């Protein structure tokens, strides 16, 4: 057998050393070396499956000053993420098959990693049309208002969840309760969108959902919310690694929805690690200039796609979590939830990988690839990949980014239409 690419002498997550032979974007053989067109020496690196970040806002269009598909997916690849799923709260929001197709065209032209685009969930949206046109999943569905998204009332939400259930799609939910005046500090923001309110909103949405709906709760920020959830649970690196006490009270760079909690709540979230299905970044960049606004009016959202896996790999190196749990939560579980072929080490698996060195470094925003140029994770321990393979091709090699053909991952509505 002749392979396109051979990853030589890499360490698999089990600790075993092997050569991985890839052809046509698929794993052909894991074991001893075979002849290949190209070879990468993986000695000294741990090979992880590429991550599927199922919650990113790639911006673009009229918001291209914040981020675009090229810079956002470059940032993803440099952080070991080989598939990103874009949220539909763009300007304008994705509510029709035409808007979805236009968004997919923008992605196809610019993306340097695999991608999917979700359908917006609002009463006037053509959910069935977008599902057939290839939406990967539905939402984030705003059960509370957030940046570029209006909160939906209970009856509207109930009706929309029933429509998603009838289509057989995954409903992804942004659950919060919002009250009070415009917050002036991080603590105010935490009080205005409290953890207890998030847990209540989770319970409320679970109660509105028809039995059998595939429900996925996005970016839960407290242990109580995780325990209250039904379906699958996602958390973010910022709620795991950052608390509001780590920032000056008025620092807008730590403003996002749901808000950062206090240190005690952050630590409690780790106690739910086993129950958490997915870690996703909620990469939602705003420009440095926008974040200079007074806290009351500064936009919510932070970049994070590039630092997600590096933070988790550092936590593995420090003995806090297992490598197996990181692979499940960043790659295998999100792929299974969305119906994306799994990246792994068996013949037939998708050949998306990232090779990580053993040295832990510190996050330095000036070295990251997102357009906004800042990171709330500055100075935290991280392990960045040095080689990233996307669809069997070398996408990122020791800091050098290569052009690759980025695959699209549509949802089951598109796939079943094709099989009709
Ligand atoms: O902080 C956030 N920013 N939370 C969201 O739900 C939306 C996001 C954005 O798009 O900026």
Short mmCIF file of N, CA and C in Angstrom, two decimals, residues 241 307 310-315 318 320 360-363 377-384:
data_model
loop_
_atom_site.label_atom_id
_atom_site.label_comp_id
_atom_site.label_asym_id
_atom_site.label_seq_id
_atom_site.Cartn_x
_atom_site.Cartn_y
_atom_site.Cartn_z
N UNK A 241 -11.23 27.79 33.41
CA UNK A 241 -9.88 28.28 33.75
C UNK A 241 -9.86 29.71 34.29
N UNK A 307 -6.87 28.56 22.01
CA UNK A 307 -6.29 28.26 23.32
C UNK A 307 -7.01 27.10 24.03
N UNK A 310 -4.94 23.65 23.91
CA UNK A 310 -3.67 23.87 24.62
C UNK A 310 -3.82 24.02 26.14
N UNK A 311 -4.88 24.67 26.61
CA UNK A 311 -5.11 24.79 28.06
C UNK A 311 -5.39 23.41 28.65
N UNK A 312 -6.20 22.62 27.94
CA UNK A 312 -6.56 21.29 28.45
C UNK A 312 -5.36 20.34 28.43
N UNK A 313 -4.53 20.44 27.38
CA UNK A 313 -3.35 19.56 27.33
C UNK A 313 -2.38 19.93 28.46
N UNK A 314 -2.27 21.21 28.77
CA UNK A 314 -1.43 21.61 29.91
C UNK A 314 -2.00 21.03 31.21
N UNK A 315 -3.33 21.02 31.33
CA UNK A 315 -3.95 20.44 32.54
C UNK A 315 -3.66 18.94 32.62
N UNK A 318 -0.12 18.53 33.78
CA UNK A 318 -0.02 18.83 35.21
C UNK A 318 -0.74 17.78 36.06
N UNK A 320 -3.95 16.92 36.14
CA UNK A 320 -5.28 17.27 36.68
C UNK A 320 -6.40 16.48 36.02
N UNK A 360 5.40 22.59 28.46
CA UNK A 360 4.31 23.53 28.74
C UNK A 360 4.85 24.95 28.53
N UNK A 361 4.09 25.79 27.81
CA UNK A 361 4.49 27.20 27.65
C UNK A 361 3.39 28.09 28.23
N UNK A 362 3.54 29.39 28.04
CA UNK A 362 2.53 30.33 28.54
C UNK A 362 1.83 30.98 27.34
N UNK A 363 0.55 31.28 27.49
CA UNK A 363 -0.18 31.93 26.40
C UNK A 363 0.28 33.37 26.25
N UNK A 377 -6.85 34.79 28.23
CA UNK A 377 -6.08 33.70 28.83
C UNK A 377 -4.58 34.02 28.90
N UNK A 378 -4.22 35.25 28.60
CA UNK A 378 -2.82 35.68 28.60
C UNK A 378 -2.08 35.16 29.85
N UNK A 379 -0.91 34.54 29.64
CA UNK A 379 -0.07 34.12 30.76
C UNK A 379 -0.39 32.74 31.32
N UNK A 380 -1.53 32.13 30.93
CA UNK A 380 -1.88 30.81 31.47
C UNK A 380 -1.04 29.72 30.81
N UNK A 381 -0.85 28.62 31.53
CA UNK A 381 -0.09 27.48 31.00
C UNK A 381 -0.83 26.86 29.82
N UNK A 382 -0.07 26.46 28.81
CA UNK A 382 -0.68 25.85 27.62
C UNK A 382 0.37 25.03 26.88
N UNK A 383 -0.13 24.06 26.11
CA UNK A 383 0.75 23.28 25.22
C UNK A 383 0.15 23.40 23.82
N UNK A 384 0.84 24.10 22.94
CA UNK A 384 0.33 24.30 21.58
C UNK A 384 0.85 23.22 20.65
#
